[in-house]
Amino acid sequence: MPTRLHIDFVSDVSCPWCAVGLGSLEAALKKLAPEITAELRFQPFELNPAMPPEGQDAFEHLNQKYGSTREQQAQAREAIRARGASVGFEFRREGRSRVYNTFDAHRLLHWAEREDLAKQVALKKALLKACHTDGENPSDHGVLVRLATEAGLDPQRARAILESNEFAAETRARERLYTEAGIHSVPAIIIDNKHLISGGQPVEVFERALRQIAGAAPPSVAVA
């Protein structure tokens, strides 16, 4: 009999490895279908919750956070660009110019989940593309309304949410749920509320892990 998995994909739209991880996960599920299918939901995690509305220069941000030089950042961009290309995701060669706050994007994703899971997936992918391929600002309300519309969501409702605090408390509660459960880096992929796969793993790692989980052996999976 086919196995249906529940997958919570905990991530931030500003996280490049989350784009890689999502591409790998979807490629693995495509290879496993129709024996194994999944209900995929995106859960919020903010890498930079204190980021101001105007954002911060990307080099400055990464230099302050990790101490990385321009050369090291360029090498890391090339490595992740290659990983993205292997799963069909295009990263800008020059990378992002700025890093922005993503809380409003998470509020819209929370709303999209309530509306239609397929539209939540479409919005998440649109946000990742806007941030990492097109170099757009994921905190800009005009950008967010446009992406919500492209994902098939009601633009007037999206704008009303953004102009209010709607879903702020619910989004914060979701964030706390995962951080208090020990999630401190993303992507974190949680299957059936029991099994964890961490990081932007290769397709083969996801495929092997999902097969093991669907077969109930081993009882849990944790990938570093």
JSON list of C-alpha atoms in Angstrom, two decimals:
[
{"chain": "A", "resi": 1, "resn": "MET", "atom": "CA", "xyz": [0.00, 0.00, 0.00]},
{"chain": "A", "resi": 2, "resn": "PRO", "atom": "CA", "xyz": [1.24, 3.56, -0.69]},
{"chain": "A", "resi": 3, "resn": "THR", "atom": "CA", "xyz": [2.62, 5.45, 2.31]},
{"chain": "A", "resi": 4, "resn": "ARG", "atom": "CA", "xyz": [1.57, 9.04, 3.01]},
{"chain": "A", "resi": 5, "resn": "LEU", "atom": "CA", "xyz": [4.03, 11.08, 5.07]},
{"chain": "A", "resi": 6, "resn": "HIS", "atom": "CA", "xyz": [3.42, 14.36, 6.90]},
{"chain": "A", "resi": 7, "resn": "ILE", "atom": "CA", "xyz": [6.39, 16.68, 6.39]},
{"chain": "A", "resi": 8, "resn": "ASP", "atom": "CA", "xyz": [6.97, 19.96, 8.22]},
{"chain": "A", "resi": 9, "resn": "PHE", "atom": "CA", "xyz": [9.68, 21.95, 6.44]},
{"chain": "A", "resi": 10, "resn": "VAL", "atom": "CA", "xyz": [11.04, 24.44, 8.99]},
{"chain": "A", "resi": 11, "resn": "SER", "atom": "CA", "xyz": [12.92, 27.17, 7.15]},
{"chain": "A", "resi": 12, "resn": "ASP", "atom": "CA", "xyz": [13.50, 30.84, 6.37]},
{"chain": "A", "resi": 13, "resn": "VAL", "atom": "CA", "xyz": [13.11, 32.36, 2.91]},
{"chain": "A", "resi": 14, "resn": "SER", "atom": "CA", "xyz": [16.44, 34.18, 3.39]},
{"chain": "A", "resi": 15, "resn": "CYS", "atom": "CA", "xyz": [18.27, 30.86, 3.87]},
{"chain": "A", "resi": 16, "resn": "PRO", "atom": "CA", "xyz": [19.99, 29.65, 0.66]},
{"chain": "A", "resi": 17, "resn": "TRP", "atom": "CA", "xyz": [20.40, 26.12, 2.00]},
{"chain": "A", "resi": 18, "resn": "CYS", "atom": "CA", "xyz": [16.62, 25.98, 2.47]},
{"chain": "A", "resi": 19, "resn": "ALA", "atom": "CA", "xyz": [16.20, 26.44, -1.28]},
{"chain": "A", "resi": 20, "resn": "VAL", "atom": "CA", "xyz": [18.66, 23.60, -1.88]},
{"chain": "A", "resi": 21, "resn": "GLY", "atom": "CA", "xyz": [16.99, 21.38, 0.73]},
{"chain": "A", "resi": 22, "resn": "LEU", "atom": "CA", "xyz": [13.54, 21.94, -0.74]},
{"chain": "A", "resi": 23, "resn": "GLY", "atom": "CA", "xyz": [14.77, 21.12, -4.23]},
{"chain": "A", "resi": 24, "resn": "SER", "atom": "CA", "xyz": [16.41, 17.93, -2.97]},
{"chain": "A", "resi": 25, "resn": "LEU", "atom": "CA", "xyz": [13.35, 16.88, -0.99]},
{"chain": "A", "resi": 26, "resn": "GLU", "atom": "CA", "xyz": [11.00, 17.40, -3.93]},
{"chain": "A", "resi": 27, "resn": "ALA", "atom": "CA", "xyz": [13.35, 15.51, -6.26]},
{"chain": "A", "resi": 28, "resn": "ALA", "atom": "CA", "xyz": [13.46, 12.60, -3.80]},
{"chain": "A", "resi": 29, "resn": "LEU", "atom": "CA", "xyz": [9.67, 12.54, -3.47]},
{"chain": "A", "resi": 30, "resn": "LYS", "atom": "CA", "xyz": [9.33, 12.54, -7.26]},
{"chain": "A", "resi": 31, "resn": "LYS", "atom": "CA", "xyz": [11.56, 9.46, -7.43]},
{"chain": "A", "resi": 32, "resn": "LEU", "atom": "CA", "xyz": [9.62, 7.72, -4.65]},
{"chain": "A", "resi": 33, "resn": "ALA", "atom": "CA", "xyz": [6.12, 8.36, -6.04]},
{"chain": "A", "resi": 34, "resn": "PRO", "atom": "CA", "xyz": [3.60, 6.80, -6.11]},
{"chain": "A", "resi": 35, "resn": "GLU", "atom": "CA", "xyz": [4.75, 4.36, -3.39]},
{"chain": "A", "resi": 36, "resn": "ILE", "atom": "CA", "xyz": [5.57, 7.25, -1.04]},
{"chain": "A", "resi": 37, "resn": "THR", "atom": "CA", "xyz": [3.82, 10.62, -1.11]},
{"chain": "A", "resi": 38, "resn": "ALA", "atom": "CA", "xyz": [3.79, 13.55, 1.29]},
{"chain": "A", "resi": 39, "resn": "GLU", "atom": "CA", "xyz": [1.71, 16.36, 2.70]},
{"chain": "A", "resi": 40, "resn": "LEU", "atom": "CA", "xyz": [4.18, 19.23, 2.84]},
{"chain": "A", "resi": 41, "resn": "ARG", "atom": "CA", "xyz": [3.75, 22.23, 5.14]},
{"chain": "A", "resi": 42, "resn": "PHE", "atom": "CA", "xyz": [6.15, 25.12, 5.63]},
{"chain": "A", "resi": 43, "resn": "GLN", "atom": "CA", "xyz": [6.88, 26.27, 9.17]},
{"chain": "A", "resi": 44, "resn": "PRO", "atom": "CA", "xyz": [8.51, 29.56, 10.20]},
{"chain": "A", "resi": 45, "resn": "PHE", "atom": "CA", "xyz": [12.05, 30.14, 11.38]},
{"chain": "A", "resi": 46, "resn": "GLU", "atom": "CA", "xyz": [13.82, 33.52, 11.34]},
{"chain": "A", "resi": 47, "resn": "LEU", "atom": "CA", "xyz": [17.57, 33.53, 10.91]},
{"chain": "A", "resi": 48, "resn": "ASN", "atom": "CA", "xyz": [17.65, 37.24, 11.70]},
{"chain": "A", "resi": 49, "resn": "PRO", "atom": "CA", "xyz": [14.59, 38.15, 13.78]},
{"chain": "A", "resi": 50, "resn": "ALA", "atom": "CA", "xyz": [16.11, 41.47, 14.88]},
{"chain": "A", "resi": 51, "resn": "MET", "atom": "CA", "xyz": [16.88, 42.60, 11.33]},
{"chain": "A", "resi": 52, "resn": "PRO", "atom": "CA", "xyz": [15.54, 46.15, 10.82]},
{"chain": "A", "resi": 53, "resn": "PRO", "atom": "CA", "xyz": [13.10, 46.96, 7.98]},
{"chain": "A", "resi": 54, "resn": "GLU", "atom": "CA", "xyz": [15.82, 48.50, 5.82]},
{"chain": "A", "resi": 55, "resn": "GLY", "atom": "CA", "xyz": [17.92, 45.34, 6.02]},
{"chain": "A", "resi": 56, "resn": "GLN", "atom": "CA", "xyz": [21.72, 45.15, 6.08]},
{"chain": "A", "resi": 57, "resn": "ASP", "atom": "CA", "xyz": [24.46, 44.90, 3.49]},
{"chain": "A", "resi": 58, "resn": "ALA", "atom": "CA", "xyz": [24.97, 41.18, 2.80]},
{"chain": "A", "resi": 59, "resn": "PHE", "atom": "CA", "xyz": [28.77, 41.20, 3.04]},
{"chain": "A", "resi": 60, "resn": "GLU", "atom": "CA", "xyz": [28.67, 43.22, 6.25]},
{"chain": "A", "resi": 61, "resn": "HIS", "atom": "CA", "xyz": [26.05, 40.90, 7.74]},
{"chain": "A", "resi": 62, "resn": "LEU", "atom": "CA", "xyz": [27.95, 37.68, 6.96]},
{"chain": "A", "resi": 63, "resn": "ASN", "atom": "CA", "xyz": [31.25, 39.21, 8.01]},
{"chain": "A", "resi": 64, "resn": "GLN", "atom": "CA", "xyz": [29.82, 40.22, 11.38]},
{"chain": "A", "resi": 65, "resn": "LYS", "atom": "CA", "xyz": [28.05, 36.89, 11.87]},
{"chain": "A", "resi": 66, "resn": "TYR", "atom": "CA", "xyz": [30.75, 34.47, 10.70]},
{"chain": "A", "resi": 67, "resn": "GLY", "atom": "CA", "xyz": [33.89, 36.56, 10.25]},
{"chain": "A", "resi": 68, "resn": "SER", "atom": "CA", "xyz": [34.04, 35.57, 6.57]},
{"chain": "A", "resi": 69, "resn": "THR", "atom": "CA", "xyz": [36.09, 37.54, 4.04]},
{"chain": "A", "resi": 70, "resn": "ARG", "atom": "CA", "xyz": [34.86, 38.60, 0.59]},
{"chain": "A", "resi": 71, "resn": "GLU", "atom": "CA", "xyz": [36.88, 35.78, -0.96]},
{"chain": "A", "resi": 72, "resn": "GLN", "atom": "CA", "xyz": [35.39, 33.20, 1.40]},
{"chain": "A", "resi": 73, "resn": "GLN", "atom": "CA", "xyz": [31.88, 34.47, 0.74]},
{"chain": "A", "resi": 74, "resn": "ALA", "atom": "CA", "xyz": [32.47, 34.30, -3.03]},
{"chain": "A", "resi": 75, "resn": "GLN", "atom": "CA", "xyz": [33.69, 30.69, -2.71]},
{"chain": "A", "resi": 76, "resn": "ALA", "atom": "CA", "xyz": [30.64, 29.78, -0.62]},
{"chain": "A", "resi": 77, "resn": "ARG", "atom": "CA", "xyz": [28.32, 31.39, -3.20]},
{"chain": "A", "resi": 78, "resn": "GLU", "atom": "CA", "xyz": [29.85, 29.34, -6.00]},
{"chain": "A", "resi": 79, "resn": "ALA", "atom": "CA", "xyz": [29.52, 26.12, -4.01]},
{"chain": "A", "resi": 80, "resn": "ILE", "atom": "CA", "xyz": [25.87, 26.73, -3.20]},
{"chain": "A", "resi": 81, "resn": "ARG", "atom": "CA", "xyz": [25.15, 27.88, -6.75]},
{"chain": "A", "resi": 82, "resn": "ALA", "atom": "CA", "xyz": [26.37, 24.49, -7.98]},
{"chain": "A", "resi": 83, "resn": "ARG", "atom": "CA", "xyz": [24.25, 22.65, -5.41]},
{"chain": "A", "resi": 84, "resn": "GLY", "atom": "CA", "xyz": [21.22, 24.71, -6.37]},
{"chain": "A", "resi": 85, "resn": "ALA", "atom": "CA", "xyz": [21.73, 24.02, -10.07]},
{"chain": "A", "resi": 86, "resn": "SER", "atom": "CA", "xyz": [21.83, 20.27, -9.35]},
{"chain": "A", "resi": 87, "resn": "VAL", "atom": "CA", "xyz": [18.24, 20.42, -8.05]},
{"chain": "A", "resi": 88, "resn": "GLY", "atom": "CA", "xyz": [16.93, 23.01, -10.51]},
{"chain": "A", "resi": 89, "resn": "PHE", "atom": "CA", "xyz": [17.26, 26.17, -8.41]},
{"chain": "A", "resi": 90, "resn": "GLU", "atom": "CA", "xyz": [19.10, 29.19, -9.82]},
{"chain": "A", "resi": 91, "resn": "PHE", "atom": "CA", "xyz": [21.10, 31.43, -7.51]},
{"chain": "A", "resi": 92, "resn": "ARG", "atom": "CA", "xyz": [22.31, 34.88, -8.58]},
{"chain": "A", "resi": 93, "resn": "ARG", "atom": "CA", "xyz": [26.01, 34.67, -9.41]},
{"chain": "A", "resi": 94, "resn": "GLU", "atom": "CA", "xyz": [26.69, 37.87, -7.49]},
{"chain": "A", "resi": 95, "resn": "GLY", "atom": "CA", "xyz": [24.57, 36.78, -4.54]},
{"chain": "A", "resi": 96, "resn": "ARG", "atom": "CA", "xyz": [22.29, 39.02, -2.51]},
{"chain": "A", "resi": 97, "resn": "SER", "atom": "CA", "xyz": [23.17, 42.66, -2.03]},
{"chain": "A", "resi": 98, "resn": "ARG", "atom": "CA", "xyz": [21.23, 42.92, 1.25]},
{"chain": "A", "resi": 99, "resn": "VAL", "atom": "CA", "xyz": [19.71, 40.69, 3.92]},
{"chain": "A", "resi": 100, "resn": "TYR", "atom": "CA", "xyz": [16.17, 41.60, 4.99]},
{"chain": "A", "resi": 101, "resn": "ASN", "atom": "CA", "xyz": [13.64, 40.87, 7.72]},
{"chain": "A", "resi": 102, "resn": "THR", "atom": "CA", "xyz": [11.32, 37.98, 6.76]},
{"chain": "A", "resi": 103, "resn": "PHE", "atom": "CA", "xyz": [8.62, 38.06, 9.43]},
{"chain": "A", "resi": 104, "resn": "ASP", "atom": "CA", "xyz": [5.90, 39.43, 7.13]},
{"chain": "A", "resi": 105, "resn": "ALA", "atom": "CA", "xyz": [6.74, 36.75, 4.57]},
{"chain": "A", "resi": 106, "resn": "HIS", "atom": "CA", "xyz": [6.20, 34.14, 7.28]},
{"chain": "A", "resi": 107, "resn": "ARG", "atom": "CA", "xyz": [2.85, 35.71, 8.20]},
{"chain": "A", "resi": 108, "resn": "LEU", "atom": "CA", "xyz": [1.71, 35.35, 4.59]},
{"chain": "A", "resi": 109, "resn": "LEU", "atom": "CA", "xyz": [2.93, 31.75, 4.48]},
{"chain": "A", "resi": 110, "resn": "HIS", "atom": "CA", "xyz": [0.93, 31.03, 7.63]},
{"chain": "A", "resi": 111, "resn": "TRP", "atom": "CA", "xyz": [-2.18, 32.46, 5.98]},
{"chain": "A", "resi": 112, "resn": "ALA", "atom": "CA", "xyz": [-1.49, 30.53, 2.76]},
{"chain": "A", "resi": 113, "resn": "GLU", "atom": "CA", "xyz": [-1.33, 27.27, 4.71]},
{"chain": "A", "resi": 114, "resn": "ARG", "atom": "CA", "xyz": [-4.83, 27.95, 6.02]},
{"chain": "A", "resi": 115, "resn": "GLU", "atom": "CA", "xyz": [-6.09, 28.72, 2.52]},
{"chain": "A", "resi": 116, "resn": "ASP", "atom": "CA", "xyz": [-4.59, 25.94, 0.40]},
{"chain": "A", "resi": 117, "resn": "LEU", "atom": "CA", "xyz": [-1.46, 23.83, 0.91]},
{"chain": "A", "resi": 118, "resn": "ALA", "atom": "CA", "xyz": [-0.64, 23.89, -2.81]},
{"chain": "A", "resi": 119, "resn": "LYS", "atom": "CA", "xyz": [-0.75, 27.69, -2.76]},
{"chain": "A", "resi": 120, "resn": "GLN", "atom": "CA", "xyz": [1.52, 27.74, 0.29]},
{"chain": "A", "resi": 121, "resn": "VAL", "atom": "CA", "xyz": [4.06, 25.66, -1.66]},
{"chain": "A", "resi": 122, "resn": "ALA", "atom": "CA", "xyz": [3.75, 28.03, -4.62]},
{"chain": "A", "resi": 123, "resn": "LEU", "atom": "CA", "xyz": [4.23, 31.08, -2.39]},
{"chain": "A", "resi": 124, "resn": "LYS", "atom": "CA", "xyz": [7.26, 29.56, -0.66]},
{"chain": "A", "resi": 125, "resn": "LYS", "atom": "CA", "xyz": [8.92, 28.82, -3.98]},
{"chain": "A", "resi": 126, "resn": "ALA", "atom": "CA", "xyz": [8.11, 32.31, -5.26]},
{"chain": "A", "resi": 127, "resn": "LEU", "atom": "CA", "xyz": [9.65, 33.85, -2.13]},
{"chain": "A", "resi": 128, "resn": "LEU", "atom": "CA", "xyz": [12.83, 31.79, -2.45]},
{"chain": "A", "resi": 129, "resn": "LYS", "atom": "CA", "xyz": [13.15, 32.77, -6.11]},
{"chain": "A", "resi": 130, "resn": "ALA", "atom": "CA", "xyz": [12.50, 36.43, -5.35]},
{"chain": "A", "resi": 131, "resn": "CYS", "atom": "CA", "xyz": [15.15, 36.45, -2.64]},
{"chain": "A", "resi": 132, "resn": "HIS", "atom": "CA", "xyz": [17.91, 34.30, -4.15]},
{"chain": "A", "resi": 133, "resn": "THR", "atom": "CA", "xyz": [17.37, 34.44, -7.92]},
{"chain": "A", "resi": 134, "resn": "ASP", "atom": "CA", "xyz": [15.92, 37.89, -8.52]},
{"chain": "A", "resi": 135, "resn": "GLY", "atom": "CA", "xyz": [17.52, 39.79, -5.63]},
{"chain": "A", "resi": 136, "resn": "GLU", "atom": "CA", "xyz": [14.23, 41.25, -4.42]},
{"chain": "A", "resi": 137, "resn": "ASN", "atom": "CA", "xyz": [13.34, 42.46, -0.95]},
{"chain": "A", "resi": 138, "resn": "PRO", "atom": "CA", "xyz": [11.15, 39.84, 0.83]},
{"chain": "A", "resi": 139, "resn": "SER", "atom": "CA", "xyz": [10.03, 42.42, 3.40]},
{"chain": "A", "resi": 140, "resn": "ASP", "atom": "CA", "xyz": [8.63, 44.82, 0.80]},
{"chain": "A", "resi": 141, "resn": "HIS", "atom": "CA", "xyz": [4.83, 44.71, 0.91]},
{"chain": "A", "resi": 142, "resn": "GLY", "atom": "CA", "xyz": [4.49, 45.39, -2.79]},
{"chain": "A", "resi": 143, "resn": "VAL", "atom": "CA", "xyz": [6.73, 42.42, -3.58]},
{"chain": "A", "resi": 144, "resn": "LEU", "atom": "CA", "xyz": [4.86, 40.21, -1.11]},
{"chain": "A", "resi": 145, "resn": "VAL", "atom": "CA", "xyz": [1.43, 41.08, -2.52]},
{"chain": "A", "resi": 146, "resn": "ARG", "atom": "CA", "xyz": [2.65, 40.41, -6.05]},
{"chain": "A", "resi": 147, "resn": "LEU", "atom": "CA", "xyz": [4.09, 37.02, -5.09]},
{"chain": "A", "resi": 148, "resn": "ALA", "atom": "CA", "xyz": [0.93, 36.06, -3.21]},
{"chain": "A", "resi": 149, "resn": "THR", "atom": "CA", "xyz": [-1.11, 36.95, -6.29]},
{"chain": "A", "resi": 150, "resn": "GLU", "atom": "CA", "xyz": [1.17, 34.88, -8.53]},
{"chain": "A", "resi": 151, "resn": "ALA", "atom": "CA", "xyz": [0.68, 31.95, -6.11]},
{"chain": "A", "resi": 152, "resn": "GLY", "atom": "CA", "xyz": [-3.09, 32.18, -6.65]},
{"chain": "A", "resi": 153, "resn": "LEU", "atom": "CA", "xyz": [-3.93, 33.98, -3.40]},
{"chain": "A", "resi": 154, "resn": "ASP", "atom": "CA", "xyz": [-6.25, 36.98, -3.00]},
{"chain": "A", "resi": 155, "resn": "PRO", "atom": "CA", "xyz": [-4.13, 40.17, -3.33]},
{"chain": "A", "resi": 156, "resn": "GLN", "atom": "CA", "xyz": [-6.57, 42.35, -1.37]},
{"chain": "A", "resi": 157, "resn": "ARG", "atom": "CA", "xyz": [-6.57, 39.88, 1.51]},
{"chain": "A", "resi": 158, "resn": "ALA", "atom": "CA", "xyz": [-2.77, 39.65, 1.37]},
{"chain": "A", "resi": 159, "resn": "ARG", "atom": "CA", "xyz": [-2.44, 43.43, 1.56]},
{"chain": "A", "resi": 160, "resn": "ALA", "atom": "CA", "xyz": [-4.90, 43.63, 4.46]},
{"chain": "A", "resi": 161, "resn": "ILE", "atom": "CA", "xyz": [-2.87, 41.06, 6.40]},
{"chain": "A", "resi": 162, "resn": "LEU", "atom": "CA", "xyz": [0.37, 42.93, 5.77]},
{"chain": "A", "resi": 163, "resn": "GLU", "atom": "CA", "xyz": [-1.13, 46.26, 6.83]},
{"chain": "A", "resi": 164, "resn": "SER", "atom": "CA", "xyz": [-2.25, 44.74, 10.15]},
{"chain": "A", "resi": 165, "resn": "ASN", "atom": "CA", "xyz": [-0.77, 42.43, 12.79]},
{"chain": "A", "resi": 166, "resn": "GLU", "atom": "CA", "xyz": [-2.91, 39.51, 11.67]},
{"chain": "A", "resi": 167, "resn": "PHE", "atom": "CA", "xyz": [-1.25, 36.10, 12.17]},
{"chain": "A", "resi": 168, "resn": "ALA", "atom": "CA", "xyz": [1.67, 37.71, 14.02]},
{"chain": "A", "resi": 169, "resn": "ALA", "atom": "CA", "xyz": [0.89, 35.94, 17.30]},
{"chain": "A", "resi": 170, "resn": "GLU", "atom": "CA", "xyz": [0.28, 32.62, 15.54]},
{"chain": "A", "resi": 171, "resn": "THR", "atom": "CA", "xyz": [3.54, 32.90, 13.61]},
{"chain": "A", "resi": 172, "resn": "ARG", "atom": "CA", "xyz": [5.51, 33.75, 16.75]},
{"chain": "A", "resi": 173, "resn": "ALA", "atom": "CA", "xyz": [3.93, 30.78, 18.52]},
{"chain": "A", "resi": 174, "resn": "ARG", "atom": "CA", "xyz": [4.96, 28.46, 15.68]},
{"chain": "A", "resi": 175, "resn": "GLU", "atom": "CA", "xyz": [8.50, 29.82, 15.79]},
{"chain": "A", "resi": 176, "resn": "ARG", "atom": "CA", "xyz": [8.70, 29.18, 19.55]},
{"chain": "A", "resi": 177, "resn": "LEU", "atom": "CA", "xyz": [7.33, 25.68, 19.11]},
{"chain": "A", "resi": 178, "resn": "TYR", "atom": "CA", "xyz": [10.25, 24.67, 16.92]},
{"chain": "A", "resi": 179, "resn": "THR", "atom": "CA", "xyz": [13.02, 26.55, 18.72]},
{"chain": "A", "resi": 180, "resn": "GLU", "atom": "CA", "xyz": [11.87, 25.11, 22.06]},
{"chain": "A", "resi": 181, "resn": "ALA", "atom": "CA", "xyz": [11.93, 21.67, 20.43]},
{"chain": "A", "resi": 182, "resn": "GLY", "atom": "CA", "xyz": [15.63, 22.19, 19.72]},
{"chain": "A", "resi": 183, "resn": "ILE", "atom": "CA", "xyz": [15.58, 23.51, 16.15]},
{"chain": "A", "resi": 184, "resn": "HIS", "atom": "CA", "xyz": [18.33, 26.15, 15.93]},
{"chain": "A", "resi": 185, "resn": "SER", "atom": "CA", "xyz": [19.40, 25.86, 12.29]},
{"chain": "A", "resi": 186, "resn": "VAL", "atom": "CA", "xyz": [17.52, 25.34, 9.04]},
{"chain": "A", "resi": 187, "resn": "PRO", "atom": "CA", "xyz": [16.33, 23.69, 6.97]},
{"chain": "A", "resi": 188, "resn": "ALA", "atom": "CA", "xyz": [14.96, 21.21, 9.48]},
{"chain": "A", "resi": 189, "resn": "ILE", "atom": "CA", "xyz": [12.69, 18.64, 7.89]},
{"chain": "A", "resi": 190, "resn": "ILE", "atom": "CA", "xyz": [10.43, 16.84, 10.36]},
{"chain": "A", "resi": 191, "resn": "ILE", "atom": "CA", "xyz": [8.57, 13.75, 9.16]},
{"chain": "A", "resi": 192, "resn": "ASP", "atom": "CA", "xyz": [5.46, 12.50, 10.96]},
{"chain": "A", "resi": 193, "resn": "ASN", "atom": "CA", "xyz": [6.43, 14.60, 14.01]},
{"chain": "A", "resi": 194, "resn": "LYS", "atom": "CA", "xyz": [9.12, 12.04, 14.89]},
{"chain": "A", "resi": 195, "resn": "HIS", "atom": "CA", "xyz": [11.98, 11.97, 12.40]},
{"chain": "A", "resi": 196, "resn": "LEU", "atom": "CA", "xyz": [14.43, 14.78, 11.66]},
{"chain": "A", "resi": 197, "resn": "ILE", "atom": "CA", "xyz": [16.56, 15.41, 8.60]},
{"chain": "A", "resi": 198, "resn": "SER", "atom": "CA", "xyz": [18.78, 18.45, 9.04]},
{"chain": "A", "resi": 199, "resn": "GLY", "atom": "CA", "xyz": [20.35, 20.61, 6.35]},
{"chain": "A", "resi": 200, "resn": "GLY", "atom": "CA", "xyz": [20.29, 20.94, 2.58]},
{"chain": "A", "resi": 201, "resn": "GLN", "atom": "CA", "xyz": [21.10, 17.29, 2.01]},
{"chain": "A", "resi": 202, "resn": "PRO", "atom": "CA", "xyz": [21.63, 15.64, -1.43]},
{"chain": "A", "resi": 203, "resn": "VAL", "atom": "CA", "xyz": [18.67, 13.98, -3.14]},
{"chain": "A", "resi": 204, "resn": "GLU", "atom": "CA", "xyz": [20.04, 10.51, -2.35]},
{"chain": "A", "resi": 205, "resn": "VAL", "atom": "CA", "xyz": [20.12, 11.22, 1.38]},
{"chain": "A", "resi": 206, "resn": "PHE", "atom": "CA", "xyz": [16.48, 12.33, 1.37]},
{"chain": "A", "resi": 207, "resn": "GLU", "atom": "CA", "xyz": [15.44, 9.36, -0.74]},
{"chain": "A", "resi": 208, "resn": "ARG", "atom": "CA", "xyz": [17.17, 6.85, 1.54]},
{"chain": "A", "resi": 209, "resn": "ALA", "atom": "CA", "xyz": [15.83, 8.47, 4.71]},
{"chain": "A", "resi": 210, "resn": "LEU", "atom": "CA", "xyz": [12.25, 8.65, 3.43]},
{"chain": "A", "resi": 211, "resn": "ARG", "atom": "CA", "xyz": [12.36, 5.00, 2.38]},
{"chain": "A", "resi": 212, "resn": "GLN", "atom": "CA", "xyz": [13.58, 4.01, 5.84]},
{"chain": "A", "resi": 213, "resn": "ILE", "atom": "CA", "xyz": [10.91, 6.09, 7.56]},
{"chain": "A", "resi": 214, "resn": "ALA", "atom": "CA", "xyz": [8.14, 4.77, 5.35]},
{"chain": "A", "resi": 215, "resn": "GLY", "atom": "CA", "xyz": [9.31, 1.23, 6.14]},
{"chain": "A", "resi": 216, "resn": "ALA", "atom": "CA", "xyz": [9.49, 1.99, 9.88]},
{"chain": "A", "resi": 217, "resn": "ALA", "atom": "CA", "xyz": [13.15, 1.02, 10.03]},
{"chain": "A", "resi": 218, "resn": "PRO", "atom": "CA", "xyz": [15.05, 2.52, 11.70]},
{"chain": "A", "resi": 219, "resn": "PRO", "atom": "CA", "xyz": [12.58, 4.05, 14.19]},
{"chain": "A", "resi": 220, "resn": "SER", "atom": "CA", "xyz": [14.15, 7.50, 13.79]},
{"chain": "A", "resi": 221, "resn": "VAL", "atom": "CA", "xyz": [16.45, 9.34, 11.40]},
{"chain": "A", "resi": 222, "resn": "ALA", "atom": "CA", "xyz": [18.80, 12.20, 12.15]},
{"chain": "A", "resi": 223, "resn": "VAL", "atom": "CA", "xyz": [21.14, 13.47, 9.46]},
{"chain": "A", "resi": 224, "resn": "ALA", "atom": "CA", "xyz": [23.84, 15.96, 10.38]}
]
